[in-house]
């Protein structure tokens, strides 16, 4: 079966992005950094492409220029087991970036992430539609997802 590998197009900060991401996610490595040579059209010595692994998921990146900026149309979801993990990933990925709504953020490179606690998924899948709706309504009012606030909203129903 073929492997699907996300490929990310950066403007000119791929090397910085790879260092940033591999410092956040466990079990991460840089497999390769390819640099421009005198024979290439880019500045000699600057990174043109990279292959890296973030907690077991392989990525390819290129420094392709500003033609294709990142948008929220593509995001990466980080499933978190508890609030400690939510806080860890949220705080690190949003550093230099910007918060959005419902657990979404955009990092300093413009890549969109969804930081989602497993508990949110459980509450949204509750067979009681009133409880699921209460969880959904609470989530819609949050930036970073706070599990305790979700549970309080469901209990209040």
Short mmCIF file of N, CA and C in Angstrom, two decimals:
data_model
loop_
_atom_site.label_atom_id
_atom_site.label_comp_id
_atom_site.label_asym_id
_atom_site.label_seq_id
_atom_site.Cartn_x
_atom_site.Cartn_y
_atom_site.Cartn_z
N UNK A 1 0.85 -1.18 0.00
CA UNK A 1 0.00 0.00 0.00
C UNK A 1 0.89 1.24 0.00
N UNK A 2 0.59 2.23 -0.83
CA UNK A 2 1.42 3.44 -0.87
C UNK A 2 1.25 4.25 0.41
N UNK A 3 2.31 4.96 0.75
CA UNK A 3 2.28 5.82 1.93
C UNK A 3 1.92 7.25 1.50
N UNK A 4 1.04 7.89 2.25
CA UNK A 4 0.68 9.28 1.99
C UNK A 4 1.54 10.15 2.89
N UNK A 5 2.23 11.11 2.30
CA UNK A 5 3.12 12.00 3.05
C UNK A 5 2.71 13.44 2.79
N UNK A 6 2.32 14.18 3.83
CA UNK A 6 2.00 15.59 3.62
C UNK A 6 3.24 16.35 3.14
N UNK A 7 3.04 17.23 2.19
CA UNK A 7 4.11 18.07 1.67
C UNK A 7 3.72 19.53 1.91
N UNK A 8 4.60 20.26 2.56
CA UNK A 8 4.30 21.64 2.97
C UNK A 8 5.17 22.63 2.20
N UNK A 9 4.57 23.66 1.69
CA UNK A 9 5.24 24.69 0.91
C UNK A 9 5.46 25.91 1.80
N UNK A 10 6.70 26.17 2.15
CA UNK A 10 7.06 27.33 2.96
C UNK A 10 7.59 28.43 2.04
N UNK A 11 7.58 29.64 2.53
CA UNK A 11 8.12 30.76 1.77
C UNK A 11 9.64 30.62 1.73
N UNK A 12 10.30 30.88 2.87
CA UNK A 12 11.75 30.77 2.93
C UNK A 12 12.26 30.39 4.32
N UNK A 13 11.37 29.85 5.16
CA UNK A 13 11.74 29.57 6.55
C UNK A 13 11.60 28.09 6.91
N UNK A 14 11.79 27.22 5.93
CA UNK A 14 11.64 25.78 6.15
C UNK A 14 12.57 25.26 7.24
N UNK A 15 13.82 25.64 7.22
CA UNK A 15 14.77 25.11 8.21
C UNK A 15 14.35 25.49 9.62
N UNK A 16 13.90 26.72 9.81
CA UNK A 16 13.41 27.17 11.11
C UNK A 16 12.15 26.39 11.51
N UNK A 17 11.25 26.17 10.56
CA UNK A 17 10.01 25.44 10.84
C UNK A 17 10.30 24.00 11.25
N UNK A 18 11.20 23.34 10.55
CA UNK A 18 11.55 21.96 10.88
C UNK A 18 12.13 21.88 12.29
N UNK A 19 13.01 22.80 12.63
CA UNK A 19 13.58 22.83 13.99
C UNK A 19 12.49 23.06 15.03
N UNK A 20 11.57 23.97 14.73
CA UNK A 20 10.46 24.29 15.64
C UNK A 20 9.58 23.06 15.88
N UNK A 21 9.11 22.44 14.81
CA UNK A 21 8.21 21.30 14.94
C UNK A 21 8.88 20.10 15.61
N UNK A 22 10.11 19.80 15.23
CA UNK A 22 10.77 18.63 15.82
C UNK A 22 11.12 18.87 17.29
N UNK A 23 11.17 20.12 17.72
CA UNK A 23 11.41 20.39 19.15
C UNK A 23 10.13 20.21 19.98
N UNK A 24 8.98 20.23 19.35
CA UNK A 24 7.70 20.14 20.05
C UNK A 24 7.20 18.70 20.16
N UNK A 25 7.25 17.97 19.07
CA UNK A 25 6.67 16.64 19.03
C UNK A 25 7.69 15.58 19.42
N UNK A 26 7.29 14.63 20.29
CA UNK A 26 8.21 13.54 20.66
C UNK A 26 8.45 12.62 19.45
N UNK A 27 9.48 11.82 19.56
CA UNK A 27 9.80 10.85 18.51
C UNK A 27 9.90 11.52 17.14
N UNK A 28 10.55 12.66 17.10
CA UNK A 28 10.69 13.42 15.86
C UNK A 28 12.14 13.48 15.43
N UNK A 29 12.34 13.47 14.12
CA UNK A 29 13.69 13.54 13.57
C UNK A 29 13.68 14.31 12.26
N UNK A 30 14.84 14.82 11.93
CA UNK A 30 15.06 15.41 10.62
C UNK A 30 15.76 14.34 9.80
N UNK A 31 15.12 13.89 8.75
CA UNK A 31 15.72 12.86 7.90
C UNK A 31 16.71 13.46 6.91
N UNK A 32 16.35 14.60 6.34
CA UNK A 32 17.27 15.23 5.38
C UNK A 32 16.97 16.71 5.24
N UNK A 33 18.01 17.46 4.96
CA UNK A 33 17.92 18.87 4.57
C UNK A 33 18.73 19.00 3.29
N UNK A 34 18.10 19.40 2.21
CA UNK A 34 18.80 19.60 0.95
C UNK A 34 19.00 21.09 0.75
N UNK A 35 20.21 21.46 0.38
CA UNK A 35 20.56 22.87 0.23
C UNK A 35 20.86 23.22 -1.22
N UNK A 36 20.62 24.47 -1.57
CA UNK A 36 20.98 24.96 -2.89
C UNK A 36 22.50 24.90 -3.06
N UNK A 37 22.94 24.57 -4.24
CA UNK A 37 24.36 24.62 -4.59
C UNK A 37 24.56 25.73 -5.61
N UNK A 38 25.81 25.93 -6.02
CA UNK A 38 26.09 26.96 -7.03
C UNK A 38 25.34 26.66 -8.33
N UNK A 39 25.06 25.39 -8.59
CA UNK A 39 24.39 25.00 -9.83
C UNK A 39 22.87 25.19 -9.78
N UNK A 40 22.34 25.56 -8.61
CA UNK A 40 20.89 25.70 -8.44
C UNK A 40 20.47 27.16 -8.56
N UNK A 41 19.18 27.40 -8.79
CA UNK A 41 18.71 28.77 -8.96
C UNK A 41 18.57 29.57 -7.65
N UNK A 42 18.67 28.93 -6.49
CA UNK A 42 18.48 29.64 -5.22
C UNK A 42 19.80 30.05 -4.59
N UNK A 43 19.72 30.76 -3.46
CA UNK A 43 20.93 31.20 -2.76
C UNK A 43 21.74 29.99 -2.24
N UNK A 44 22.98 29.91 -2.63
CA UNK A 44 23.86 28.80 -2.25
C UNK A 44 23.87 28.62 -0.73
N UNK A 45 23.64 27.36 -0.30
CA UNK A 45 23.69 27.02 1.12
C UNK A 45 22.35 27.06 1.82
N UNK A 46 21.36 27.75 1.25
CA UNK A 46 20.05 27.80 1.89
C UNK A 46 19.27 26.51 1.63
N UNK A 47 18.44 26.14 2.61
CA UNK A 47 17.65 24.92 2.49
C UNK A 47 16.58 25.08 1.42
N UNK A 48 16.50 24.10 0.52
CA UNK A 48 15.47 24.10 -0.52
C UNK A 48 14.38 23.08 -0.19
N UNK A 49 14.76 21.94 0.46
CA UNK A 49 13.76 20.94 0.82
C UNK A 49 14.22 20.18 2.06
N UNK A 50 13.27 19.52 2.67
CA UNK A 50 13.56 18.74 3.87
C UNK A 50 12.57 17.60 3.98
N UNK A 51 13.01 16.55 4.62
CA UNK A 51 12.14 15.45 5.01
C UNK A 51 12.30 15.29 6.51
N UNK A 52 11.16 15.26 7.22
CA UNK A 52 11.22 15.17 8.67
C UNK A 52 10.04 14.34 9.18
N UNK A 53 10.19 13.83 10.40
CA UNK A 53 9.17 12.99 11.02
C UNK A 53 8.73 13.66 12.30
N UNK A 54 7.41 13.81 12.46
CA UNK A 54 6.83 14.34 13.69
C UNK A 54 6.03 13.24 14.35
N UNK A 55 6.52 12.72 15.43
CA UNK A 55 5.88 11.65 16.20
C UNK A 55 5.36 10.53 15.29
N UNK A 56 6.22 10.09 14.38
CA UNK A 56 5.89 8.96 13.53
C UNK A 56 5.29 9.31 12.19
N UNK A 57 4.89 10.56 11.96
CA UNK A 57 4.33 10.96 10.68
C UNK A 57 5.39 11.69 9.87
N UNK A 58 5.62 11.20 8.68
CA UNK A 58 6.64 11.77 7.80
C UNK A 58 6.06 12.95 7.02
N UNK A 59 6.86 14.00 6.90
CA UNK A 59 6.51 15.21 6.15
C UNK A 59 7.62 15.54 5.17
N UNK A 60 7.25 16.21 4.10
CA UNK A 60 8.20 16.79 3.18
C UNK A 60 7.93 18.28 3.18
N UNK A 61 8.98 19.08 3.13
CA UNK A 61 8.81 20.52 3.06
C UNK A 61 9.71 21.10 1.99
N UNK A 62 9.26 22.20 1.39
CA UNK A 62 10.10 22.93 0.45
C UNK A 62 10.03 24.42 0.75
N UNK A 63 11.10 25.11 0.44
CA UNK A 63 11.10 26.57 0.42
C UNK A 63 10.77 26.97 -1.00
N UNK A 64 9.52 27.26 -1.27
CA UNK A 64 9.07 27.51 -2.62
C UNK A 64 8.78 28.96 -2.94
N UNK A 65 8.82 29.83 -1.93
CA UNK A 65 8.50 31.22 -2.17
C UNK A 65 7.09 31.56 -1.72
N UNK A 66 6.72 32.82 -1.82
CA UNK A 66 5.45 33.30 -1.26
C UNK A 66 4.20 33.04 -2.10
N UNK A 67 4.32 32.34 -3.23
CA UNK A 67 3.17 32.19 -4.12
C UNK A 67 1.99 31.46 -3.49
N UNK A 68 2.25 30.51 -2.61
CA UNK A 68 1.19 29.68 -2.07
C UNK A 68 1.22 29.67 -0.54
N UNK A 69 0.62 30.66 0.10
CA UNK A 69 0.60 30.68 1.57
C UNK A 69 -0.35 29.62 2.12
N UNK A 70 -0.09 29.24 3.36
CA UNK A 70 -0.97 28.29 4.04
C UNK A 70 -2.32 28.94 4.31
N UNK A 71 -3.38 28.12 4.31
CA UNK A 71 -4.71 28.59 4.69
C UNK A 71 -5.33 27.55 5.64
N UNK A 72 -6.44 27.93 6.26
CA UNK A 72 -7.14 27.02 7.15
C UNK A 72 -7.82 25.87 6.40
N UNK A 73 -7.77 25.90 5.08
CA UNK A 73 -8.39 24.82 4.30
C UNK A 73 -7.71 23.48 4.56
N UNK A 74 -6.48 23.53 5.04
CA UNK A 74 -5.75 22.32 5.45
C UNK A 74 -5.22 22.57 6.85
N UNK A 75 -5.47 21.62 7.73
CA UNK A 75 -4.95 21.73 9.10
C UNK A 75 -4.52 20.35 9.58
N UNK A 76 -3.77 20.34 10.65
CA UNK A 76 -3.33 19.10 11.27
C UNK A 76 -3.95 19.01 12.65
N UNK A 77 -4.56 17.87 12.95
CA UNK A 77 -5.22 17.66 14.23
C UNK A 77 -4.30 16.89 15.16
N UNK A 78 -4.17 17.41 16.37
CA UNK A 78 -3.40 16.73 17.41
C UNK A 78 -4.40 16.24 18.45
N UNK A 79 -4.59 14.92 18.51
CA UNK A 79 -5.50 14.32 19.48
C UNK A 79 -4.76 14.20 20.82
N UNK A 80 -5.34 14.80 21.85
CA UNK A 80 -4.68 14.87 23.16
C UNK A 80 -5.45 14.07 24.20
N UNK A 81 -4.73 13.33 25.02
CA UNK A 81 -5.38 12.46 26.00
C UNK A 81 -5.94 13.23 27.19
N UNK A 82 -5.39 14.41 27.51
CA UNK A 82 -5.85 15.15 28.69
C UNK A 82 -5.52 16.63 28.54
N UNK A 83 -5.90 17.40 29.56
CA UNK A 83 -5.68 18.85 29.51
C UNK A 83 -4.20 19.20 29.49
N UNK A 84 -3.39 18.41 30.16
CA UNK A 84 -1.96 18.67 30.17
C UNK A 84 -1.39 18.62 28.74
N UNK A 85 -1.81 17.64 27.97
CA UNK A 85 -1.36 17.56 26.57
C UNK A 85 -1.92 18.71 25.75
N UNK A 86 -3.19 19.05 25.95
CA UNK A 86 -3.77 20.18 25.23
C UNK A 86 -2.95 21.43 25.49
N UNK A 87 -2.67 21.70 26.77
CA UNK A 87 -1.90 22.89 27.14
C UNK A 87 -0.50 22.86 26.53
N UNK A 88 0.14 21.70 26.57
CA UNK A 88 1.49 21.56 26.03
C UNK A 88 1.53 21.93 24.55
N UNK A 89 0.69 21.29 23.73
CA UNK A 89 0.73 21.54 22.29
C UNK A 89 0.21 22.92 21.93
N UNK A 90 -0.85 23.33 22.59
CA UNK A 90 -1.41 24.65 22.31
C UNK A 90 -0.38 25.75 22.59
N UNK A 91 0.19 25.72 23.79
CA UNK A 91 1.10 26.78 24.19
C UNK A 91 2.33 26.85 23.29
N UNK A 92 2.84 25.73 22.86
CA UNK A 92 4.03 25.73 22.03
C UNK A 92 3.71 26.10 20.58
N UNK A 93 2.66 25.54 20.03
CA UNK A 93 2.36 25.81 18.62
C UNK A 93 1.84 27.23 18.39
N UNK A 94 1.14 27.79 19.36
CA UNK A 94 0.60 29.14 19.17
C UNK A 94 1.65 30.22 19.43
N UNK A 95 2.78 29.88 20.02
CA UNK A 95 3.85 30.84 20.33
C UNK A 95 4.33 31.50 19.04
N UNK A 96 4.08 32.78 18.91
CA UNK A 96 4.43 33.52 17.70
C UNK A 96 3.36 33.45 16.62
N UNK A 97 2.30 32.69 16.88
CA UNK A 97 1.21 32.55 15.92
C UNK A 97 -0.03 33.25 16.43
N UNK A 98 -1.20 32.67 16.14
CA UNK A 98 -2.44 33.29 16.59
C UNK A 98 -3.50 32.25 16.92
N UNK A 99 -4.25 32.55 17.95
CA UNK A 99 -5.36 31.69 18.35
C UNK A 99 -6.53 31.90 17.41
N UNK A 100 -7.30 30.85 17.23
CA UNK A 100 -8.55 30.96 16.50
C UNK A 100 -9.65 30.47 17.44
N UNK A 101 -10.64 29.76 16.92
CA UNK A 101 -11.75 29.29 17.74
C UNK A 101 -11.81 27.78 17.73
N UNK A 102 -12.47 27.23 18.74
CA UNK A 102 -12.80 25.80 18.79
C UNK A 102 -11.59 24.89 18.75
N UNK A 103 -10.49 25.30 19.37
CA UNK A 103 -9.29 24.48 19.41
C UNK A 103 -8.37 24.65 18.22
N UNK A 104 -8.66 25.61 17.36
CA UNK A 104 -7.82 25.86 16.19
C UNK A 104 -6.82 26.97 16.50
N UNK A 105 -5.64 26.86 15.90
CA UNK A 105 -4.65 27.92 15.97
C UNK A 105 -3.84 27.93 14.69
N UNK A 106 -3.16 29.02 14.47
CA UNK A 106 -2.25 29.13 13.34
C UNK A 106 -0.88 29.40 13.94
N UNK A 107 0.12 28.58 13.59
CA UNK A 107 1.45 28.76 14.16
C UNK A 107 2.19 29.91 13.46
N UNK A 108 3.39 30.19 13.91
CA UNK A 108 4.17 31.33 13.40
C UNK A 108 4.49 31.23 11.91
N UNK A 109 4.35 30.05 11.34
CA UNK A 109 4.62 29.85 9.91
C UNK A 109 3.34 29.89 9.07
N UNK A 110 2.20 30.00 9.75
CA UNK A 110 0.92 30.06 9.06
C UNK A 110 0.21 28.73 8.92
N UNK A 111 0.81 27.65 9.47
CA UNK A 111 0.19 26.32 9.41
C UNK A 111 -0.91 26.24 10.46
N UNK A 112 -2.07 25.71 10.07
CA UNK A 112 -3.21 25.59 10.99
C UNK A 112 -3.20 24.24 11.69
N UNK A 113 -3.51 24.27 12.97
CA UNK A 113 -3.54 23.08 13.83
C UNK A 113 -4.85 23.07 14.60
N UNK A 114 -5.36 21.87 14.85
CA UNK A 114 -6.50 21.68 15.75
C UNK A 114 -5.99 20.86 16.94
N UNK A 115 -6.08 21.43 18.12
CA UNK A 115 -5.62 20.76 19.33
C UNK A 115 -6.88 20.26 20.04
N UNK A 116 -7.12 18.95 19.95
CA UNK A 116 -8.41 18.39 20.33
C UNK A 116 -8.26 17.33 21.41
N UNK A 117 -8.82 17.59 22.59
CA UNK A 117 -8.79 16.54 23.62
C UNK A 117 -9.73 15.40 23.28
N UNK A 118 -9.31 14.18 23.60
CA UNK A 118 -10.17 13.02 23.37
C UNK A 118 -11.52 13.20 24.05
N UNK A 119 -11.52 13.87 25.19
CA UNK A 119 -12.77 14.06 25.94
C UNK A 119 -13.79 14.86 25.13
N UNK A 120 -13.34 15.81 24.33
CA UNK A 120 -14.27 16.57 23.48
C UNK A 120 -14.98 15.63 22.52
N UNK A 121 -14.23 14.76 21.88
CA UNK A 121 -14.82 13.80 20.95
C UNK A 121 -15.83 12.91 21.65
N UNK A 122 -15.49 12.45 22.85
CA UNK A 122 -16.43 11.61 23.62
C UNK A 122 -17.72 12.36 23.92
N UNK A 123 -17.60 13.62 24.34
CA UNK A 123 -18.79 14.40 24.69
C UNK A 123 -19.63 14.73 23.46
N UNK A 124 -18.99 15.02 22.34
CA UNK A 124 -19.74 15.31 21.12
C UNK A 124 -20.44 14.07 20.57
N UNK A 125 -19.89 12.89 20.89
CA UNK A 125 -20.49 11.63 20.45
C UNK A 125 -21.46 11.05 21.48
N UNK A 126 -21.78 11.81 22.52
CA UNK A 126 -22.68 11.32 23.57
C UNK A 126 -24.01 10.93 22.92
N UNK A 127 -24.56 9.76 23.27
CA UNK A 127 -25.84 9.35 22.68
C UNK A 127 -27.00 10.26 23.08
N UNK A 128 -26.84 11.00 24.17
CA UNK A 128 -27.87 11.96 24.58
C UNK A 128 -27.65 13.25 23.79
N UNK A 129 -28.54 13.59 22.87
CA UNK A 129 -28.32 14.76 22.02
C UNK A 129 -28.26 16.07 22.80
N UNK A 130 -28.90 16.14 23.94
CA UNK A 130 -28.86 17.37 24.74
C UNK A 130 -27.45 17.56 25.31
N UNK A 131 -26.87 16.48 25.80
CA UNK A 131 -25.50 16.55 26.34
C UNK A 131 -24.50 16.87 25.22
N UNK A 132 -24.66 16.24 24.07
CA UNK A 132 -23.77 16.50 22.94
C UNK A 132 -23.89 17.96 22.49
N UNK A 133 -25.11 18.47 22.45
CA UNK A 133 -25.32 19.87 22.07
C UNK A 133 -24.70 20.83 23.08
N UNK A 134 -24.79 20.49 24.36
CA UNK A 134 -24.19 21.33 25.39
C UNK A 134 -22.67 21.37 25.23
N UNK A 135 -22.07 20.24 24.93
CA UNK A 135 -20.62 20.20 24.70
C UNK A 135 -20.25 21.01 23.47
N UNK A 136 -21.03 20.88 22.42
CA UNK A 136 -20.77 21.62 21.19
C UNK A 136 -20.88 23.13 21.43
N UNK A 137 -21.91 23.54 22.12
CA UNK A 137 -22.10 24.97 22.41
C UNK A 137 -20.94 25.50 23.25
N UNK A 138 -20.51 24.74 24.24
CA UNK A 138 -19.38 25.17 25.07
C UNK A 138 -18.11 25.30 24.23
N UNK A 139 -17.86 24.32 23.36
CA UNK A 139 -16.68 24.34 22.51
C UNK A 139 -16.67 25.57 21.61
N UNK A 140 -17.83 25.92 21.06
CA UNK A 140 -17.92 27.06 20.15
C UNK A 140 -17.55 28.38 20.82
N UNK A 141 -17.61 28.44 22.14
CA UNK A 141 -17.24 29.64 22.87
C UNK A 141 -15.79 29.68 23.32
N UNK A 142 -15.02 28.68 22.96
CA UNK A 142 -13.63 28.58 23.42
C UNK A 142 -12.65 28.84 22.29
N UNK A 143 -11.48 29.24 22.68
CA UNK A 143 -10.33 29.24 21.78
C UNK A 143 -9.60 27.93 22.05
N UNK A 144 -8.77 27.89 23.09
CA UNK A 144 -8.17 26.62 23.51
C UNK A 144 -9.26 25.83 24.23
N UNK A 145 -9.35 24.54 23.96
CA UNK A 145 -10.38 23.71 24.58
C UNK A 145 -9.98 23.40 26.02
N UNK A 146 -10.90 23.70 26.93
CA UNK A 146 -10.70 23.44 28.35
C UNK A 146 -11.67 22.32 28.74
N UNK A 147 -11.12 21.17 29.04
CA UNK A 147 -11.95 19.99 29.32
C UNK A 147 -12.91 20.22 30.48
N UNK A 148 -12.44 20.82 31.56
CA UNK A 148 -13.29 21.06 32.73
C UNK A 148 -14.50 21.91 32.37
N UNK A 149 -14.33 22.89 31.51
CA UNK A 149 -15.45 23.75 31.11
C UNK A 149 -16.44 22.97 30.23
N UNK A 150 -15.93 22.09 29.40
CA UNK A 150 -16.84 21.24 28.61
C UNK A 150 -17.69 20.38 29.52
N UNK A 151 -17.04 19.75 30.48
CA UNK A 151 -17.76 18.84 31.39
C UNK A 151 -18.76 19.61 32.25
N UNK A 152 -18.39 20.81 32.69
CA UNK A 152 -19.33 21.65 33.46
C UNK A 152 -20.56 21.97 32.63
N UNK A 153 -20.38 22.28 31.36
CA UNK A 153 -21.51 22.61 30.49
C UNK A 153 -22.44 21.43 30.32
N UNK A 154 -21.87 20.23 30.22
CA UNK A 154 -22.69 19.03 30.04
C UNK A 154 -23.45 18.69 31.33
N UNK A 155 -22.79 18.84 32.46
CA UNK A 155 -23.42 18.55 33.75
C UNK A 155 -24.56 19.54 34.01
N UNK A 156 -24.40 20.77 33.58
CA UNK A 156 -25.41 21.81 33.81
C UNK A 156 -26.69 21.55 33.04
N UNK A 157 -26.66 20.67 32.05
CA UNK A 157 -27.84 20.42 31.22
C UNK A 157 -28.85 19.59 31.95
#
